[in-house]
XYZ file of N, CA and C in Angstrom:
642
model
N -16.170 128.394 -92.418
C -15.736 126.925 -93.204
C -15.073 126.960 -94.352
N -15.681 127.776 -95.269
C -15.060 127.492 -96.373
C -13.618 127.498 -96.860
N -13.321 128.368 -95.661
C -11.278 129.000 -95.281
C -11.141 127.115 -95.227
N -11.442 126.690 -94.935
C -10.733 125.514 -94.070
C -11.188 125.025 -94.944
N -12.216 124.138 -95.709
C -12.516 123.504 -97.034
C -11.410 123.555 -97.815
N -10.591 124.773 -97.966
C -10.012 125.243 -99.197
C -8.748 125.003 -98.382
N -7.668 125.359 -97.494
C -6.746 124.631 -97.283
C -6.382 123.197 -97.157
N -7.762 122.129 -96.313
C -7.782 121.007 -96.977
C -7.583 120.654 -98.572
N -8.178 121.487 -99.313
C -7.880 120.720 -100.955
C -7.026 121.083 -101.901
N -6.080 122.146 -100.531
C -5.264 122.009 -101.594
C -3.748 121.585 -100.804
N -4.126 121.254 -99.374
C -3.777 120.232 -98.754
C -2.945 119.848 -99.650
N -4.461 118.979 -99.729
C -4.352 117.371 -100.384
C -3.908 117.117 -102.038
N -4.123 118.006 -102.604
C -3.588 118.385 -103.973
C -2.025 118.302 -103.970
N -1.610 118.863 -103.079
C 0.458 118.904 -103.019
C 0.448 117.962 -103.083
N -0.369 116.768 -101.758
C 0.008 115.379 -101.342
C 0.589 115.066 -102.402
N -1.325 114.702 -103.823
C -1.148 113.806 -104.524
C -0.197 113.917 -105.540
N 0.534 115.809 -105.506
C 1.788 115.817 -106.436
C 2.964 115.517 -106.184
N 2.888 114.856 -105.027
C 4.562 114.813 -104.756
C 4.064 112.854 -104.980
N 3.317 112.144 -104.777
C 3.131 111.158 -104.813
C 3.425 110.805 -106.860
N 2.656 111.799 -107.578
C 3.009 111.512 -108.528
C 3.961 111.502 -109.070
N 4.396 112.717 -108.451
C 6.092 113.113 -109.198
C 7.370 112.277 -108.855
N 7.205 111.272 -108.034
C 7.979 110.142 -106.940
C 7.810 109.257 -107.909
N 6.311 108.873 -108.148
C 6.162 107.790 -109.060
C 7.135 108.025 -110.726
N 6.490 108.714 -111.208
C 7.084 109.604 -112.443
C 7.923 108.987 -112.351
N 9.710 109.503 -111.189
C 11.169 109.822 -111.260
C 10.838 108.460 -111.256
N 10.897 107.672 -110.046
C 11.068 106.137 -110.026
C 10.531 105.744 -111.898
N 9.796 105.369 -111.970
C 9.513 104.958 -113.589
C 10.683 105.151 -114.209
N 10.411 106.321 -115.013
C 11.460 107.034 -115.749
C 13.127 106.216 -115.556
N 13.077 106.656 -114.604
C 14.912 105.831 -114.556
C 14.835 104.293 -114.397
N 13.256 103.766 -113.801
C 13.625 102.078 -114.468
C 13.530 101.657 -115.093
N 13.109 102.354 -116.921
C 12.301 101.928 -117.907
C 14.057 102.324 -118.508
N 14.190 103.423 -117.985
C 15.817 104.653 -118.840
C 16.950 103.387 -118.740
N 17.208 102.639 -117.059
C 18.753 102.119 -117.116
C 17.872 100.702 -118.199
N 16.593 100.205 -118.340
C 16.486 99.304 -119.170
C 16.533 99.324 -119.955
N 15.948 99.989 -121.076
C 16.672 100.444 -122.434
C 18.024 100.646 -122.258
N 19.074 101.594 -122.108
C 20.647 101.455 -121.606
C 21.102 99.824 -122.029
N 20.375 99.308 -121.075
C 21.079 97.848 -120.298
C 21.072 96.984 -121.548
N 18.817 96.611 -122.239
C 19.279 96.441 -123.368
C 19.598 96.277 -124.461
N 19.907 98.046 -124.692
C 20.919 98.127 -125.833
C 22.343 98.105 -126.340
N 22.926 98.211 -125.283
C 24.161 98.347 -125.139
C 25.228 96.618 -124.146
N 24.066 96.400 -123.576
C 24.874 94.617 -123.560
C 23.597 93.269 -124.339
N 25.255 92.369 -123.846
C 24.329 91.044 -124.519
C 23.544 90.497 -123.454
N 22.363 89.836 -123.648
C 22.136 88.691 -122.325
C 23.514 87.877 -121.678
N 23.071 88.044 -120.199
C 24.041 87.274 -119.585
C 25.191 87.904 -119.747
N 25.870 88.808 -120.123
C 26.749 89.795 -120.320
C 27.611 90.445 -118.271
N 28.295 90.275 -118.156
C 28.693 90.713 -117.261
C 29.704 91.671 -117.188
N 29.459 92.674 -116.042
C 30.869 94.129 -116.380
C 30.174 94.767 -115.182
N 32.199 95.178 -114.611
C 32.579 95.454 -113.284
C 32.515 96.411 -113.339
N 31.416 96.939 -112.703
C 31.299 98.753 -112.064
C 32.139 98.783 -111.482
N 32.212 98.054 -109.673
C 33.038 99.425 -108.944
C 33.951 97.720 -108.183
N 34.721 96.933 -109.519
C 35.019 95.567 -108.372
C 34.145 94.100 -108.445
N 34.177 94.502 -107.431
C 33.200 92.858 -106.600
C 32.194 93.176 -105.616
N 31.771 94.884 -105.576
C 31.275 95.558 -105.157
C 29.357 95.595 -105.898
N 30.030 96.706 -106.983
C 29.107 96.497 -107.951
C 29.425 96.129 -108.968
N 28.418 95.110 -109.422
C 28.103 94.420 -111.200
C 27.188 94.843 -112.163
N 27.417 94.850 -113.043
C 25.825 95.264 -113.763
C 25.963 93.297 -115.024
N 25.363 92.280 -114.595
C 24.815 91.056 -115.196
C 23.904 91.393 -115.520
N 23.217 91.344 -117.246
C 22.530 91.837 -117.887
C 21.582 89.599 -118.221
N 20.421 90.057 -117.404
C 19.267 88.458 -117.364
C 18.018 88.811 -117.195
N 17.549 87.914 -118.097
C 15.427 88.508 -118.199
C 15.497 87.463 -117.303
N 14.078 88.248 -116.531
C 13.437 87.252 -114.979
C 12.419 86.926 -115.502
N 11.319 86.252 -115.228
C 10.622 85.518 -115.679
C 9.514 85.437 -114.231
N 10.057 85.447 -113.289
C 9.696 85.858 -111.758
C 9.395 86.967 -111.283
N 9.247 87.083 -109.594
C 9.167 87.957 -109.217
C 10.523 89.027 -109.052
N 10.782 89.975 -107.789
C 11.955 89.950 -107.228
C 12.777 89.421 -107.461
N 14.143 89.847 -107.082
C 14.899 89.168 -106.983
C 14.798 87.485 -107.790
N 14.573 87.197 -108.707
C 14.591 86.104 -109.357
C 13.293 84.140 -108.818
N 12.756 85.423 -108.016
C 12.173 84.494 -106.935
C 10.506 84.067 -107.603
N 10.322 83.201 -107.506
C 9.063 82.515 -108.779
C 8.726 82.324 -110.069
N 10.388 81.629 -110.361
C 9.879 82.081 -111.662
C 9.020 81.708 -112.687
N 8.295 80.409 -112.656
C 7.055 79.966 -112.887
C 5.927 80.219 -113.147
N 5.569 81.561 -112.568
C 4.050 82.625 -112.257
C 4.308 84.157 -112.987
N 5.062 83.439 -113.668
C 4.841 85.007 -114.005
C 3.813 86.082 -114.411
N 2.672 85.409 -115.068
C 1.787 85.731 -114.453
C 0.267 86.514 -114.116
N 1.100 85.310 -113.263
C 0.613 85.750 -111.011
C 1.043 87.105 -110.469
N 2.487 87.570 -111.297
C 2.532 88.463 -110.641
C 1.918 89.977 -111.320
N 2.297 89.522 -112.628
C 1.749 91.129 -113.768
C -0.128 91.370 -113.419
N -0.561 90.312 -112.157
C -1.872 90.544 -111.854
C -1.837 90.719 -110.065
N -0.891 91.071 -110.062
C -0.966 91.015 -108.418
C -0.261 92.443 -108.658
N 0.693 93.365 -109.767
C 0.765 94.398 -109.845
C 0.117 95.403 -109.948
N -0.633 94.309 -110.819
C -1.387 95.242 -111.436
C -2.547 96.098 -110.151
N -3.548 94.682 -109.194
C -3.879 94.915 -107.867
C -3.447 96.679 -107.123
N -2.487 96.179 -107.332
C -1.409 97.205 -106.287
C -1.535 98.504 -106.976
N -1.004 98.610 -107.969
C -1.209 99.795 -108.848
C -2.794 100.381 -108.693
N -3.991 99.521 -108.600
C -5.284 100.263 -109.218
C -6.012 100.790 -107.642
N -5.493 99.576 -106.593
C -5.492 100.117 -104.877
C -4.750 101.581 -104.312
N -3.527 102.030 -104.866
C -3.599 103.317 -104.566
C -3.958 104.150 -105.509
N -3.606 104.342 -106.988
C -5.054 104.906 -107.552
C -6.259 105.533 -106.851
N -6.805 104.551 -105.996
C -7.859 105.093 -104.942
C -7.248 104.746 -103.759
N -7.102 105.064 -103.576
C -6.824 105.038 -102.380
C -6.113 105.919 -102.091
N -5.305 106.779 -103.004
C -4.820 108.284 -103.172
C -5.072 108.788 -102.293
N -6.898 109.726 -102.830
C -7.632 110.840 -102.117
C -7.463 110.792 -100.845
N -6.225 109.489 -100.108
C -7.122 109.820 -98.534
C -5.936 110.044 -97.806
N -5.172 110.001 -98.798
C -3.675 110.381 -97.844
C -3.587 112.340 -97.683
N -2.767 111.812 -96.490
C -2.785 113.612 -95.783
C -1.725 113.466 -94.878
N -0.508 112.571 -95.604
C 0.215 112.948 -95.455
C 1.890 112.658 -96.358
N 2.594 113.500 -96.430
C 3.386 113.481 -97.671
C 4.703 112.827 -96.776
N 4.705 111.626 -95.782
C 6.230 110.464 -95.555
C 4.586 109.511 -96.550
N 3.519 109.588 -96.393
C 2.673 108.066 -97.337
C 3.216 107.788 -98.313
N 3.123 109.855 -98.769
C 3.093 110.269 -100.457
C 3.948 109.934 -101.010
N 5.562 110.080 -100.698
C 6.664 109.184 -100.729
C 6.984 108.217 -100.502
N 6.645 107.394 -100.194
C 6.478 106.090 -99.754
C 5.570 104.999 -100.255
N 4.248 105.613 -101.184
C 3.264 105.412 -101.870
C 3.808 105.402 -103.284
N 4.852 106.658 -103.632
C 4.989 106.723 -105.457
C 6.158 106.314 -105.503
N 7.278 105.822 -103.985
C 8.674 105.124 -104.881
C 7.147 103.159 -105.041
N 6.187 102.708 -104.449
C 6.186 100.893 -104.830
C 4.759 101.673 -106.020
N 4.257 102.344 -106.702
C 3.320 103.139 -107.449
C 4.523 103.196 -109.166
N 5.304 103.359 -108.821
C 6.712 103.625 -109.873
C 7.188 102.641 -109.932
N 8.027 101.591 -109.286
C 7.845 100.314 -109.127
C 7.178 99.715 -109.367
N 6.373 99.177 -109.332
C 5.407 98.154 -109.737
C 4.663 99.114 -111.104
N 4.987 100.506 -111.973
C 4.962 99.970 -112.685
C 5.668 99.673 -113.618
N 7.195 99.784 -113.369
C 8.218 99.859 -114.273
C 8.172 98.349 -114.345
N 8.448 97.575 -113.015
C 8.066 95.945 -113.610
C 6.735 95.352 -114.430
N 5.674 96.000 -113.471
C 4.655 95.914 -114.434
C 4.089 96.115 -116.560
N 5.299 97.378 -116.760
C 4.767 97.083 -118.073
C 6.222 96.149 -119.072
N 7.640 95.737 -118.300
C 8.003 94.909 -119.013
C 6.963 93.856 -118.651
N 6.271 93.135 -118.161
C 5.409 92.206 -118.032
C 4.590 92.223 -119.288
N 3.913 93.059 -119.134
C 2.861 93.407 -120.339
C 3.365 92.897 -121.890
N 4.933 94.258 -122.109
C 5.370 94.840 -123.339
C 7.130 93.890 -123.988
N 7.219 93.279 -123.459
C 8.591 92.473 -123.730
C 7.693 91.166 -123.706
N 9.323 90.266 -123.908
C 8.649 89.418 -124.727
C 8.839 88.143 -123.658
N 8.165 87.118 -123.162
C 7.528 86.272 -125.264
C 6.114 86.714 -124.943
N 5.851 87.631 -124.691
C 4.125 88.142 -124.541
C 3.527 88.934 -122.970
N 2.375 89.423 -123.771
C 1.645 89.659 -123.138
C 0.931 89.644 -121.712
N 1.840 89.889 -120.645
C 0.872 89.511 -119.225
C 2.381 88.628 -118.833
N 2.934 88.205 -120.048
C 3.899 86.956 -118.984
C 5.606 87.571 -120.386
N 5.687 88.161 -119.887
C 7.079 88.952 -120.709
C 8.077 89.060 -119.144
N 9.065 88.659 -119.884
C 10.503 88.811 -118.922
C 10.618 90.481 -118.434
N 10.614 90.330 -116.759
C 11.714 91.291 -116.236
C 13.084 91.534 -116.681
N 13.902 92.609 -117.087
C 15.000 93.353 -116.931
C 15.623 93.376 -115.941
N 16.603 92.750 -116.025
C 17.309 92.834 -114.058
C 19.121 92.573 -114.670
N 19.836 94.108 -113.807
C 21.305 93.535 -114.116
C 22.090 94.653 -112.885
N 21.367 95.090 -111.693
C 21.802 95.082 -110.488
C 22.953 93.742 -109.693
N 23.700 93.625 -110.003
C 24.720 92.538 -108.821
C 25.698 93.201 -107.998
N 25.050 92.982 -106.680
C 26.161 93.399 -105.635
C 26.557 92.339 -104.734
N 27.561 91.492 -105.111
C 27.782 90.233 -105.272
C 28.048 89.489 -103.592
N 28.246 90.831 -102.493
C 29.065 90.729 -101.455
C 27.907 91.339 -100.482
N 26.780 91.050 -101.263
C 25.520 90.934 -100.496
C 24.565 90.511 -100.057
N 24.230 90.259 -101.596
C 22.859 89.557 -102.448
C 23.152 88.843 -103.758
N 22.954 87.302 -103.158
C 23.186 86.309 -104.617
C 22.150 86.950 -105.834
N 21.293 87.446 -105.359
C 20.209 87.825 -106.458
C 20.872 89.395 -107.619
N 20.208 89.181 -108.747
C 19.838 90.069 -109.785
C 18.840 91.294 -109.309
N 19.069 92.119 -109.612
C 17.580 93.343 -109.421
C 17.904 94.283 -110.398
N 16.798 95.311 -110.203
C 16.542 96.412 -111.487
C 16.325 97.535 -110.173
N 16.262 98.578 -110.721
C 16.062 100.401 -110.334
C 14.526 100.260 -109.671
N 14.140 99.329 -110.339
C 11.761 99.156 -109.722
C 12.516 98.524 -108.395
N 13.011 96.603 -108.122
C 12.765 95.894 -107.294
C 13.380 97.261 -105.945
N 14.480 98.418 -106.064
C 14.782 98.839 -105.295
C 14.157 99.224 -104.683
N 13.448 100.620 -105.099
C 12.632 101.099 -104.618
C 11.498 100.383 -103.874
N 10.652 99.696 -104.640
C 10.014 98.732 -104.110
C 9.883 98.144 -102.994
N 11.467 97.512 -102.494
C 12.167 97.210 -101.602
C 11.962 98.611 -100.187
N 12.817 99.405 -101.216
C 12.773 100.246 -99.990
C 11.823 101.121 -99.425
N 10.645 100.987 -99.862
C 9.240 101.606 -100.262
C 8.502 100.542 -98.748
N 8.725 99.138 -98.437
C 8.353 98.596 -98.388
C 8.674 98.656 -96.446
N 9.838 98.737 -96.473
C 11.028 99.711 -95.779
C 10.740 100.503 -94.653
N 9.720 101.513 -95.592
C 9.703 102.775 -94.956
C 7.754 102.096 -94.702
N 7.120 102.233 -95.095
C 6.162 101.744 -94.443
C 6.169 100.546 -93.431
N 6.540 99.850 -93.201
C 6.670 98.952 -91.426
C 7.336 100.532 -90.814
N 8.191 101.456 -90.965
C 8.997 102.169 -90.520
C 7.923 103.229 -89.794
N 6.388 103.425 -90.784
C 5.607 103.764 -90.733
C 4.720 103.640 -89.480
N 4.867 102.445 -90.196
C 3.387 101.412 -88.868
C 4.408 101.347 -87.823
N 5.598 101.308 -87.032
C 6.125 101.392 -85.913
C 4.954 102.868 -85.284
N 5.968 103.609 -86.116
C 5.881 104.971 -85.241
C 4.594 106.049 -84.973
N 3.501 105.151 -85.962
C 2.400 104.982 -85.594
C 1.611 106.245 -86.675
N 1.965 106.426 -87.559
C 1.500 106.951 -88.742
C 0.800 106.690 -89.268
N -0.269 107.759 -89.181
C -1.447 107.163 -90.347
C -1.671 108.159 -91.981
N -2.599 107.209 -92.501
C -2.694 108.605 -93.453
C -2.836 109.939 -93.974
N -2.956 109.796 -92.520
C -3.453 111.628 -92.757
C -1.926 112.225 -91.882
N -1.488 111.622 -91.614
C -0.128 112.281 -90.812
C -0.349 112.320 -89.492
N -1.866 111.922 -88.665
C -0.707 111.839 -87.779
C -0.392 110.743 -86.667
N 0.210 110.421 -85.378
C 0.233 109.379 -85.159
C -0.242 109.398 -83.870
N -0.357 107.740 -84.084
C -1.686 107.059 -82.702
C -0.739 107.732 -81.898
N -1.624 107.879 -80.376
C -1.525 108.036 -79.161
C -0.087 106.890 -78.642
N 0.679 106.458 -77.806
C 1.026 105.495 -77.274
C 0.145 105.056 -76.807
N 0.990 104.324 -75.647
C 0.515 103.705 -73.866
C 0.568 105.199 -73.375
N 0.275 105.493 -72.595
C -0.221 106.853 -71.639
C 1.083 107.640 -71.762
N 1.112 108.121 -73.025
C 0.770 109.444 -73.668
C -0.725 110.083 -74.388
N -0.659 111.364 -74.208
C -2.202 112.891 -74.779
C -2.189 111.970 -76.504
N -3.437 112.025 -77.073
C -3.713 111.699 -77.537
C -2.884 113.261 -78.610
N -2.489 112.332 -80.119
C -1.990 113.948 -80.940
C -2.889 114.459 -81.090
N -2.727 116.136 -81.184
C -3.493 117.058 -81.343
C -3.589 117.943 -82.679
N -2.046 117.766 -83.477
C -1.843 118.296 -84.661
C -2.837 118.392 -85.596
N -3.107 119.146 -86.112
C -3.947 119.517 -86.943
C -3.595 119.005 -89.041
N -4.611 118.894 -89.701
C -3.245 118.934 -91.017
C -2.517 119.832 -91.385
N -3.303 121.205 -91.264
C -2.514 122.176 -91.267
C -1.217 122.422 -90.605
N -0.616 122.048 -89.605
C 0.098 122.002 -88.696
C -0.560 122.358 -87.354
N -1.463 122.961 -86.843
C -1.823 124.160 -86.526
C -2.246 122.978 -84.774
N -2.336 123.323 -83.400
C -2.842 123.062 -82.353
C -3.902 122.642 -82.143
N -4.852 121.620 -82.725
C -6.518 121.249 -81.625
C -6.815 121.693 -80.117
N -7.207 122.931 -80.302
C -6.661 123.435 -78.606
C -8.029 122.649 -78.412
N -8.191 122.756 -76.828
C -9.714 122.203 -76.272
C -10.196 122.964 -76.193
N -11.310 122.225 -76.493
C -12.773 123.584 -76.782
C -13.195 124.252 -75.957
N -12.994 123.305 -74.608
C -13.543 124.027 -73.248
C -11.923 125.077 -72.280
N -10.912 124.997 -73.207
C -9.735 125.355 -72.863
C -10.606 126.690 -73.843
N -10.958 126.887 -74.373
C -11.391 127.633 -75.740
C -11.903 128.534 -74.999
N -13.377 128.010 -74.518
C -14.273 128.282 -73.674
C -14.223 129.113 -72.883
N -13.121 129.082 -71.738
C -13.571 129.595 -70.309
C -12.604 130.877 -71.150
N -10.815 131.150 -71.734
C -10.845 131.747 -72.349
C -11.611 133.731 -72.847
N -12.257 132.895 -73.325
C -13.089 133.709 -74.992
C -14.431 133.842 -73.301
N -15.348 133.402 -73.183
C -16.070 134.040 -72.089
C -15.750 135.276 -71.116
N -16.998 135.929 -71.998
C -16.809 137.028 -71.479
C -16.918 137.123 -69.830
N -17.401 136.568 -69.847
C -17.887 136.663 -67.676
C -17.376 135.456 -67.271
N -16.577 135.068 -67.546
C -15.138 134.730 -67.086
C -14.581 135.770 -66.863
N -13.991 136.268 -67.860
C -12.884 137.280 -67.438
C -12.423 138.168 -66.583
N -13.765 139.122 -66.121
C -13.095 140.318 -64.761
C -11.869 139.764 -63.544
N -12.894 138.103 -63.357
C -12.482 137.492 -61.614
C -11.455 137.149 -62.406
N -11.145 136.545 -63.803
C -9.775 135.917 -64.087
C -9.158 136.255 -63.963
N -9.195 137.710 -64.638
C -8.054 138.586 -65.339
C -7.889 139.255 -63.373
N -8.560 139.820 -62.938
C -8.965 140.528 -62.007
C -7.919 139.944 -60.170
N -8.898 138.840 -59.953
C -8.768 138.120 -58.869
C -9.617 138.451 -58.335
N -10.714 139.164 -58.335
C -11.958 140.287 -58.140
C -12.724 139.313 -58.480
N -13.661 139.256 -57.064
C -15.402 139.005 -57.155
C -16.411 140.071 -58.650
N -16.143 139.699 -59.137
C -17.161 140.704 -60.141
C -18.355 141.044 -59.772
N -18.973 140.900 -58.559
C -20.114 141.839 -57.875
C -19.442 142.585 -58.018
C-alpha cells in the first residue's frame, strides 16, 4: 500500500506545480504587457500593429471583460477573489493535467485583472483594468492578456465537460460504453475476477493442460 500512496502523492504534486506554473506565466505576461502599455502609451492612443487586423488602443475599463457592466467594478472584484479562493481550495482534488492547465490559465488571468482592481486608480477594489488589444475585424471590444486566457480557459472547461473528463482525469463512460478502467498512474485496472482466475493455483492445471486435475 505504501508505494501506491507515494505514487499518488507525487502525481498530485506534479499537477499542482503545472497549475501554479501556468498561473504565474499568465500573470507575468498580463502585468508585464500592462506595464509596457501604461509606460509607453497615452490614454486613448491608437497604435497600428498589424494594420486593420490588430491594434493597440489604451483604455481603462471599470467593468468586466470586454468592457461589460462598467458600473459594477466592486462586484467583479469580489467575484474574482471568490474564483481565486475556490481554485486554491479545490486544487488538491485535481489529478488531471488538462484540468490543471485550464485552471492555471483561469487563476492567472483572474489574478491579473484582480490586481488592477485592487491597486490601480481610482481606489482599492474599484480600480480600472488596463485594456489595449483591439481586433476591429472580429470584436468591437478592447481587452487584455488576462481576458484572453480567461476566455480560453472557459472554452477548455466546456470541452472537458463535453468529453466527460473529471478532475481525476478519468472520462465518464458514454451510453453503451464500458466504464473507464484507467488508473491515475495510467495502468489498466484489472477485473478482480479475471485476476483471481489467472492467479489461483487450483485453476492453473486444468486451464493450462485442458485435462482433469484428478
